[in-house]
Amino acid sequence: IAKHKEVKHVVTNLGSQGYIDQGTNLAAVNVKLIDSSQRDFSSQDFVSTLMQELADIPNARLIVSAQMGVGGGGSPIEFYLQGQDNEQLELLKPEVMKLVSSVPGVQNLDTSTRTGKPELTVYPNREKMAEIGASVFDLAMALRLAIEGSVATQYREQGNEYDIKLSLNDDSVDSPEKIRNLSISINGNVYTLSQLADLDFASGVNKITHRDRYKTIQFTGGVTQGYNLGNITNEIKKVMEEIKLPPNYRFAWGGDASMLEETMVDMIRTFILAILLTYMLLAAILESFAQPLLIMSTVPLALIGVIFSLLITGVSINIFSMMAIIMLVGIVVNNAILILDYVNMKRREGVNSHDALIEAGKMKLKPIIMSTLSIVIGMMPMALGIGSAGKEFRQSMGIVSIGGLMVSTFLTLVIIPAFYYITTKNIGIDKRAETE
């Protein structure tokens, strides 16, 4: 990794991948790159390069991802397999991994569960223990006294107190056979451990995750560059339908996919509210319920530019682009207001709608172009990704704003006058028509 000149420094943390995943077989490597203005590729491009270069390391499972979102965030793809039995969840996990891994665009697929470390497990023989009147608690406490020891008394000297702990030495419990032959005193009688329980090696539980009162396995993954998170999420939902889950088992979404879905709902609600408020304001100013509808038709025209700008640049819809769409609701109507306000003024002077529209087009073309260019030029640095760190996330806002505004401005100069003429050419509202 360090051979790349764009790498500023590499910090390695041996023995853990976070607060929960710990073990001598784990490591986390944080790579700090130089500022984006000093390199010719993005952090996501560098991820693809490292995945190719590190793929030939034998016996190592590598996950390479770029720090995404504000403050680092979670994985773009994140969902949960939930149920009530850990063993059943573990049986379902390989099938889920296989199907989701087959979805194009999914990379670094991982789960939250790990195979536990091998440990010596004691299985009490409850029938034998019942015969001697012993409980599992008695057996556990006897084992604890023999192996871990217990504090028998304290030693006091010069006001200080020290615990005196009695336990077997390590040589007496360093093999399964020695543990099986441990002498255990229960109810005044001495037994060997093998008389009361069976011992065997088994994998311990690494961790148990609960979410919404379900035992949960978390699946995380990244999105390959050039793929859209929304499309990948839909494909994963389709392959999940092939899995027959037992009763009371389910899938639940989290991470960026869940946040995107929630944000989409909130943004649609906000978009509708912005349209209603804009319409109410225009209706109050123009003292008409019909003309605001004509002015609001510029919003769909702006959406045409938004779609084309996203397709041309390859930028996906995110929270910033959706904020830009809401912002456009209050901006794109300005051009139509300039035209129709001048037309209404001329018609009150007695000019017919055709001549009023022609004159309005001539008089308001320059102000419309000037106002549009001022906004486009102001948004240009954001759209080009010029600025401080994090500009990649704000870039979509500039692209959407410029695309929607330019297309809306061009179409407004043609479509709005045409609609106005069609709807008003047979309606005489000018003073000359009223006097006649």
Coordinates of C-alpha atoms in Angstrom, one line a residue:
I1 CA 0.0 0.0 0.0
A2 CA 2.7 2.4 1.0
K3 CA 4.4 2.2 -2.4
H4 CA 1.8 4.5 -3.9
K5 CA 3.0 8.1 -3.8
E6 CA -0.6 9.3 -3.0
V7 CA -0.5 7.5 0.4
K8 CA 0.3 9.9 3.2
H9 CA 0.6 7.4 6.0
V10 CA -0.7 3.9 7.0
V11 CA -1.8 3.0 10.6
T12 CA -2.2 -0.6 11.4
N13 CA -4.2 -1.9 14.4
L14 CA -3.3 -5.6 15.1
G15 CA -5.7 -7.8 17.0
S16 CA -9.0 -6.1 16.4
Q17 CA -11.4 -4.6 13.8
G18 CA -13.3 -2.5 16.2
Y19 CA -14.7 -2.6 19.7
I20 CA -16.4 -6.0 19.2
D21 CA -14.4 -8.0 16.6
Q22 CA -11.2 -8.8 18.3
G23 CA -8.7 -11.7 17.9
T24 CA -5.1 -12.4 17.1
N25 CA -6.2 -13.2 13.5
L26 CA -7.7 -9.8 12.8
A27 CA -6.2 -6.5 11.8
A28 CA -7.4 -3.1 10.6
V29 CA -5.4 -0.9 8.3
N30 CA -6.3 2.8 8.0
V31 CA -4.8 4.5 4.9
K32 CA -4.6 8.3 4.8
L33 CA -4.4 9.8 1.3
I34 CA -3.1 13.1 0.2
D35 CA -5.6 15.9 -0.5
S36 CA -7.9 15.1 -3.5
S37 CA -6.6 18.2 -5.3
Q38 CA -3.1 16.7 -5.4
R39 CA -4.1 13.3 -6.9
D40 CA -5.8 12.3 -10.2
F41 CA -8.2 9.8 -8.8
S42 CA -10.9 9.5 -6.1
S43 CA -10.7 7.4 -3.0
Q44 CA -13.2 5.0 -4.6
D45 CA -10.8 4.5 -7.5
F46 CA -8.0 3.8 -5.1
V47 CA -10.2 1.1 -3.4
S48 CA -10.5 -0.7 -6.7
T49 CA -6.8 -0.5 -7.3
L50 CA -6.0 -1.9 -3.8
M51 CA -8.5 -4.7 -4.2
Q52 CA -6.7 -5.9 -7.4
E53 CA -3.2 -5.6 -5.9
L54 CA -4.1 -7.3 -2.6
A55 CA -6.2 -10.1 -4.1
D56 CA -3.3 -12.5 -4.5
I57 CA -2.3 -12.6 -0.8
P58 CA -2.8 -16.2 0.3
N59 CA -5.0 -17.3 3.3
A60 CA -6.2 -13.7 3.9
R61 CA -9.7 -12.3 3.6
L62 CA -9.5 -8.7 2.8
I63 CA -12.2 -6.0 2.9
V64 CA -11.2 -2.7 1.3
S65 CA -13.6 0.2 1.5
A66 CA -13.5 4.0 1.3
Q67 CA -14.7 6.2 4.1
M68 CA -18.1 7.3 3.0
G69 CA -20.8 9.6 4.4
V70 CA -20.5 12.4 7.0
G71 CA -18.3 11.2 9.8
G72 CA -17.5 7.9 8.2
G73 CA -21.0 6.4 8.2
G74 CA -21.8 2.8 7.8
S75 CA -21.7 0.4 4.9
P76 CA -23.8 1.3 1.8
I77 CA -25.4 -2.1 1.8
E78 CA -26.6 -3.2 5.2
F79 CA -29.4 -5.6 6.1
Y80 CA -30.3 -8.1 8.9
L81 CA -31.4 -11.7 9.1
Q82 CA -33.5 -11.9 12.2
G83 CA -35.0 -14.8 14.2
Q84 CA -35.1 -16.5 17.6
D85 CA -32.6 -19.3 17.2
N86 CA -28.9 -18.6 16.6
E87 CA -28.3 -22.1 15.1
Q88 CA -31.1 -21.6 12.6
L89 CA -29.7 -18.2 11.6
E90 CA -26.3 -19.8 11.1
L91 CA -27.8 -22.4 8.8
L92 CA -29.5 -19.7 6.7
K93 CA -26.4 -17.5 6.5
P94 CA -24.5 -19.4 3.8
E95 CA -27.5 -19.4 1.5
V96 CA -27.9 -15.6 2.0
M97 CA -24.2 -15.0 1.4
K98 CA -24.3 -17.0 -1.9
L99 CA -27.3 -15.3 -3.4
V100 CA -26.3 -11.8 -2.4
S101 CA -22.8 -12.3 -3.6
S102 CA -24.2 -13.2 -7.1
V103 CA -25.8 -9.7 -7.4
P104 CA -23.6 -7.5 -9.8
G105 CA -22.1 -4.5 -8.1
V106 CA -21.9 -6.0 -4.6
Q107 CA -18.4 -6.1 -3.1
N108 CA -16.9 -6.7 0.3
L109 CA -19.9 -8.7 1.5
D110 CA -19.4 -9.6 5.2
T111 CA -21.4 -10.7 8.2
S112 CA -21.3 -9.8 11.9
T113 CA -21.0 -13.4 13.1
R114 CA -17.7 -15.2 13.5
T115 CA -16.9 -18.8 14.4
G116 CA -16.2 -18.9 18.2
K117 CA -12.9 -20.0 19.6
P118 CA -12.6 -23.7 20.5
E119 CA -13.2 -24.2 24.2
L120 CA -13.6 -27.2 26.5
T121 CA -17.3 -27.5 27.2
V122 CA -18.8 -29.4 30.2
Y123 CA -22.1 -31.2 29.7
P124 CA -23.6 -32.2 33.1
N125 CA -25.1 -35.6 33.4
R126 CA -28.3 -34.6 35.1
E127 CA -29.4 -38.2 35.9
K128 CA -26.3 -39.0 37.9
M129 CA -26.3 -35.6 39.6
A130 CA -29.9 -36.1 40.6
E131 CA -29.0 -39.4 42.2
I132 CA -26.5 -37.7 44.5
G133 CA -28.7 -34.6 45.1
A134 CA -26.4 -32.2 43.3
S135 CA -27.4 -29.3 41.1
V136 CA -25.7 -27.7 38.1
F137 CA -24.8 -24.8 40.3
D138 CA -23.0 -27.1 42.7
L139 CA -21.0 -28.5 39.8
A140 CA -20.2 -25.1 38.4
M141 CA -19.0 -23.7 41.8
A142 CA -16.9 -26.8 42.4
L143 CA -15.2 -26.4 39.0
R144 CA -14.6 -22.8 39.7
L145 CA -13.0 -23.4 43.0
A146 CA -10.8 -26.1 41.5
I147 CA -9.7 -24.3 38.4
E148 CA -10.0 -20.6 39.0
G149 CA -9.7 -20.7 42.8
S150 CA -11.4 -18.6 45.5
V151 CA -10.4 -16.1 48.1
A152 CA -10.1 -18.0 51.3
T153 CA -9.0 -15.2 53.7
Q154 CA -7.2 -11.9 53.8
Y155 CA -3.7 -11.0 55.0
R156 CA -3.4 -7.7 56.9
E157 CA -0.2 -5.9 57.4
Q158 CA 0.4 -2.2 58.4
G159 CA -3.2 -1.3 57.6
N160 CA -3.1 -3.0 54.1
E161 CA -5.3 -6.0 53.3
Y162 CA -4.3 -8.6 50.7
D163 CA -6.5 -11.4 49.4
I164 CA -5.3 -15.0 49.8
K165 CA -6.6 -17.0 46.9
L166 CA -6.5 -20.8 46.8
S167 CA -6.4 -22.7 43.5
L168 CA -4.8 -25.6 41.8
N169 CA -1.5 -24.9 40.0
D170 CA -1.5 -24.7 36.2
D171 CA 0.1 -28.2 35.9
S172 CA -3.0 -29.8 37.4
V173 CA -5.4 -28.4 34.8
D174 CA -3.4 -28.0 31.6
S175 CA -5.0 -30.9 29.7
P176 CA -8.5 -32.3 29.2
E177 CA -7.6 -35.6 30.8
K178 CA -6.4 -33.8 34.0
I179 CA -9.6 -31.8 34.1
R180 CA -11.7 -35.0 33.7
N181 CA -10.0 -36.5 36.7
L182 CA -10.5 -33.5 38.9
S183 CA -11.7 -34.3 42.4
I184 CA -14.9 -32.4 43.2
S185 CA -16.5 -32.3 46.6
I186 CA -20.3 -32.1 46.7
N187 CA -22.4 -32.5 49.8
G188 CA -19.4 -33.9 51.7
N189 CA -18.7 -36.6 49.1
V190 CA -15.8 -36.6 46.6
Y191 CA -16.3 -37.4 42.9
T192 CA -14.3 -37.1 39.8
L193 CA -15.6 -34.7 37.2
S194 CA -16.0 -37.5 34.6
Q195 CA -18.5 -39.2 36.9
L196 CA -20.8 -36.3 36.8
A197 CA -20.3 -34.7 33.4
D198 CA -19.0 -35.2 29.9
L199 CA -16.3 -33.0 28.4
D200 CA -15.7 -32.2 24.8
F201 CA -14.2 -29.4 22.6
A202 CA -16.7 -27.2 20.9
S203 CA -16.8 -23.7 19.3
G204 CA -17.9 -21.0 21.7
V205 CA -20.3 -18.2 20.9
N206 CA -18.4 -15.2 19.5
K207 CA -21.3 -12.7 20.1
I208 CA -25.0 -12.5 20.1
T209 CA -26.6 -9.5 18.4
H210 CA -30.1 -8.4 19.2
R211 CA -32.2 -5.9 17.2
D212 CA -35.9 -5.2 17.7
R213 CA -36.0 -8.1 20.2
Y214 CA -34.7 -10.6 17.5
K215 CA -31.5 -12.4 17.4
T216 CA -29.8 -10.9 14.4
I217 CA -27.0 -11.5 11.9
Q218 CA -25.9 -8.3 10.2
F219 CA -24.8 -8.4 6.6
T220 CA -22.7 -5.5 5.2
G221 CA -21.3 -4.8 1.8
G222 CA -20.1 -2.1 -0.5
V223 CA -21.1 -0.9 -4.0
T224 CA -18.7 -1.3 -6.9
Q225 CA -17.9 2.0 -8.7
G226 CA -20.3 2.6 -11.5
Y227 CA -23.3 0.8 -9.9
N228 CA -26.3 2.5 -8.3
L229 CA -27.2 1.7 -4.7
G230 CA -30.9 1.8 -5.4
N231 CA -30.7 -0.7 -8.3
I232 CA -28.5 -3.1 -6.2
T233 CA -30.9 -2.9 -3.3
N234 CA -33.8 -3.9 -5.6
E235 CA -31.8 -6.8 -7.0
I236 CA -31.0 -8.0 -3.4
K237 CA -34.7 -7.9 -2.5
K238 CA -35.4 -10.0 -5.6
V239 CA -32.9 -12.7 -4.7
M240 CA -34.1 -12.7 -1.1
E241 CA -37.5 -13.7 -2.2
E242 CA -36.0 -17.1 -3.3
I243 CA -35.1 -17.9 0.3
K244 CA -37.8 -19.7 2.2
L245 CA -37.6 -18.4 5.7
P246 CA -39.1 -20.4 8.6
P247 CA -42.0 -18.8 10.5
N248 CA -41.0 -15.7 12.6
Y249 CA -37.8 -15.2 10.6
R250 CA -37.4 -12.1 8.5
F251 CA -35.1 -9.6 6.7
A252 CA -34.7 -6.0 7.7
W253 CA -32.8 -3.2 6.0
G254 CA -30.4 -0.8 7.6
G255 CA -27.5 1.5 6.7
D256 CA -27.5 3.7 3.7
A257 CA -30.3 1.7 2.0
S258 CA -32.7 2.2 4.8
M259 CA -31.7 5.8 5.2
L260 CA -32.2 6.4 1.5
E261 CA -35.6 4.9 1.6
E262 CA -36.6 7.0 4.6
T263 CA -35.1 10.1 3.0
M264 CA -37.0 9.5 -0.2
V265 CA -40.3 9.5 1.6
D266 CA -39.4 12.6 3.6
M267 CA -38.1 14.4 0.5
I268 CA -41.3 13.6 -1.5
R269 CA -43.4 14.9 1.3
T270 CA -41.3 18.1 1.4
F271 CA -41.4 18.4 -2.4
I272 CA -45.2 18.3 -2.3
L273 CA -45.3 20.8 0.5
A274 CA -43.0 23.2 -1.4
I275 CA -45.3 23.0 -4.5
L276 CA -48.4 23.8 -2.4
L277 CA -46.8 26.7 -0.6
T278 CA -45.4 28.1 -3.8
Y279 CA -48.9 27.8 -5.4
M280 CA -50.6 29.5 -2.5
L281 CA -48.1 32.4 -2.6
L282 CA -48.6 32.9 -6.4
A283 CA -52.3 32.7 -6.1
A284 CA -52.3 35.4 -3.4
I285 CA -50.0 37.7 -5.4
L286 CA -51.7 37.2 -8.8
E287 CA -55.2 37.0 -7.4
S288 CA -55.9 34.1 -9.6
F289 CA -56.2 30.3 -9.2
A290 CA -55.5 29.5 -12.9
Q291 CA -52.3 31.4 -13.7
P292 CA -50.3 29.9 -10.8
L293 CA -51.1 26.5 -12.3
L294 CA -49.6 27.7 -15.5
I295 CA -46.5 29.0 -13.7
M296 CA -46.1 25.8 -11.7
S297 CA -45.9 23.8 -15.0
T298 CA -42.3 24.9 -15.1
V299 CA -41.5 22.4 -12.3
P300 CA -42.0 19.3 -14.5
L301 CA -39.8 21.1 -17.1
A302 CA -37.1 21.5 -14.6
L303 CA -37.3 17.7 -13.7
I304 CA -36.6 17.0 -17.4
G305 CA -33.3 18.8 -17.0
V306 CA -32.6 17.1 -13.7
I307 CA -33.0 13.6 -15.2
F308 CA -30.8 14.5 -18.2
S309 CA -28.0 16.0 -16.0
L310 CA -27.9 12.9 -13.8
L311 CA -27.8 10.6 -16.9
I312 CA -25.1 12.6 -18.6
T313 CA -22.8 12.9 -15.5
G314 CA -23.5 9.5 -14.1
V315 CA -24.3 10.9 -10.7
S316 CA -26.8 9.0 -8.6
I317 CA -29.7 10.5 -6.6
N318 CA -28.7 11.2 -3.0
I319 CA -29.9 13.6 -0.3
F320 CA -28.0 16.5 -1.8
S321 CA -29.5 16.1 -5.2
M322 CA -33.0 15.7 -3.7
M323 CA -32.5 19.0 -1.8
A324 CA -31.5 20.7 -5.0
I325 CA -34.8 19.5 -6.6
I326 CA -36.8 21.0 -3.8
M327 CA -34.8 24.2 -4.1
L328 CA -35.6 24.3 -7.8
V329 CA -39.3 24.6 -7.1
G330 CA -38.8 28.1 -5.8
I331 CA -36.3 29.1 -8.5
V332 CA -37.6 27.9 -11.9
V333 CA -41.0 29.7 -11.4
N334 CA -39.3 33.1 -11.5
N335 CA -38.9 33.1 -15.3
A336 CA -42.6 32.4 -15.9
I337 CA -43.5 35.0 -13.3
L338 CA -41.5 37.6 -15.2
I339 CA -43.2 36.8 -18.5
L340 CA -46.7 36.5 -17.3
D341 CA -46.6 39.5 -15.1
Y342 CA -45.5 41.7 -18.0
V343 CA -48.2 40.0 -20.2
N344 CA -50.9 40.8 -17.7
M345 CA -49.8 44.4 -17.5
K346 CA -49.9 44.8 -21.3
R347 CA -53.3 43.2 -21.5
R348 CA -54.7 45.6 -18.9
E349 CA -53.5 48.3 -21.3
G350 CA -55.6 46.8 -24.1
V351 CA -53.1 44.7 -26.0
N352 CA -54.2 41.3 -27.1
S353 CA -52.6 38.1 -25.8
H354 CA -50.6 37.4 -28.9
D355 CA -49.0 40.8 -29.1
A356 CA -48.5 40.9 -25.3
L357 CA -46.6 37.6 -25.4
I358 CA -44.4 38.7 -28.3
E359 CA -43.5 42.0 -26.5
A360 CA -42.9 40.2 -23.2
G361 CA -40.5 37.8 -24.9
K362 CA -38.5 40.6 -26.2
M363 CA -38.5 42.7 -23.0
K364 CA -37.9 39.9 -20.5
L365 CA -35.4 37.7 -22.5
K366 CA -32.4 39.7 -21.3
P367 CA -33.4 39.7 -17.5
I368 CA -34.2 35.9 -17.7
I369 CA -30.9 35.1 -19.3
M370 CA -29.0 37.3 -16.8
S371 CA -30.7 35.8 -13.8
T372 CA -30.2 32.2 -15.1
L373 CA -26.5 32.7 -15.9
S374 CA -25.9 34.3 -12.5
I375 CA -27.3 31.2 -10.7
V376 CA -25.5 28.8 -13.1
I377 CA -22.1 30.5 -12.7
G378 CA -22.6 30.6 -8.9
M379 CA -23.3 26.8 -8.9
M380 CA -20.5 26.0 -11.3
P381 CA -17.7 25.5 -8.7
M382 CA -19.9 23.1 -6.7
A383 CA -20.8 21.2 -9.9
L384 CA -17.2 20.9 -10.9
G385 CA -16.1 19.7 -7.5
I386 CA -14.0 22.8 -6.7
G387 CA -13.7 23.4 -3.0
S388 CA -12.8 21.9 0.4
A389 CA -13.0 18.3 1.5
G390 CA -16.3 16.6 1.1
K391 CA -17.0 18.3 -2.3
E392 CA -17.9 14.9 -3.8
F393 CA -21.1 14.8 -1.8
R394 CA -22.1 18.4 -2.6
Q395 CA -21.3 18.0 -6.3
S396 CA -24.7 16.4 -7.2
M397 CA -26.4 19.5 -5.8
G398 CA -24.7 21.8 -8.3
I399 CA -25.2 19.4 -11.2
V400 CA -28.9 19.0 -10.5
S401 CA -29.4 22.8 -10.0
I402 CA -27.6 23.7 -13.2
G403 CA -29.3 21.0 -15.4
G404 CA -32.8 21.7 -14.1
L405 CA -32.4 25.5 -14.3
M406 CA -31.0 25.6 -17.9
V407 CA -33.5 23.2 -19.4
S408 CA -36.4 24.9 -17.5
T409 CA -35.3 28.3 -18.7
F410 CA -35.1 27.2 -22.4
L411 CA -38.5 25.4 -22.3
T412 CA -40.2 28.2 -20.3
L413 CA -39.5 30.7 -23.1
V414 CA -41.3 28.4 -25.5
I415 CA -43.9 26.3 -23.7
I416 CA -45.3 28.8 -21.1
P417 CA -46.2 31.5 -23.8
A418 CA -47.7 28.8 -26.0
F419 CA -49.8 27.4 -23.1
Y420 CA -50.9 30.9 -22.1
Y421 CA -51.9 31.8 -25.7
I422 CA -53.9 28.6 -26.1
T423 CA -55.8 29.1 -22.8
T424 CA -56.5 32.9 -23.2
K425 CA -56.8 33.7 -26.9
N426 CA -60.6 33.4 -26.8
I427 CA -60.9 35.2 -23.5
G428 CA -61.3 39.0 -23.7
I429 CA -60.0 40.4 -20.5
D430 CA -58.3 43.5 -21.8
K431 CA -59.9 47.0 -21.3
R432 CA -60.6 47.4 -25.1
A433 CA -62.7 44.3 -25.1
E434 CA -64.6 45.3 -22.0
T435 CA -65.5 48.8 -23.4
E436 CA -66.7 47.3 -26.6

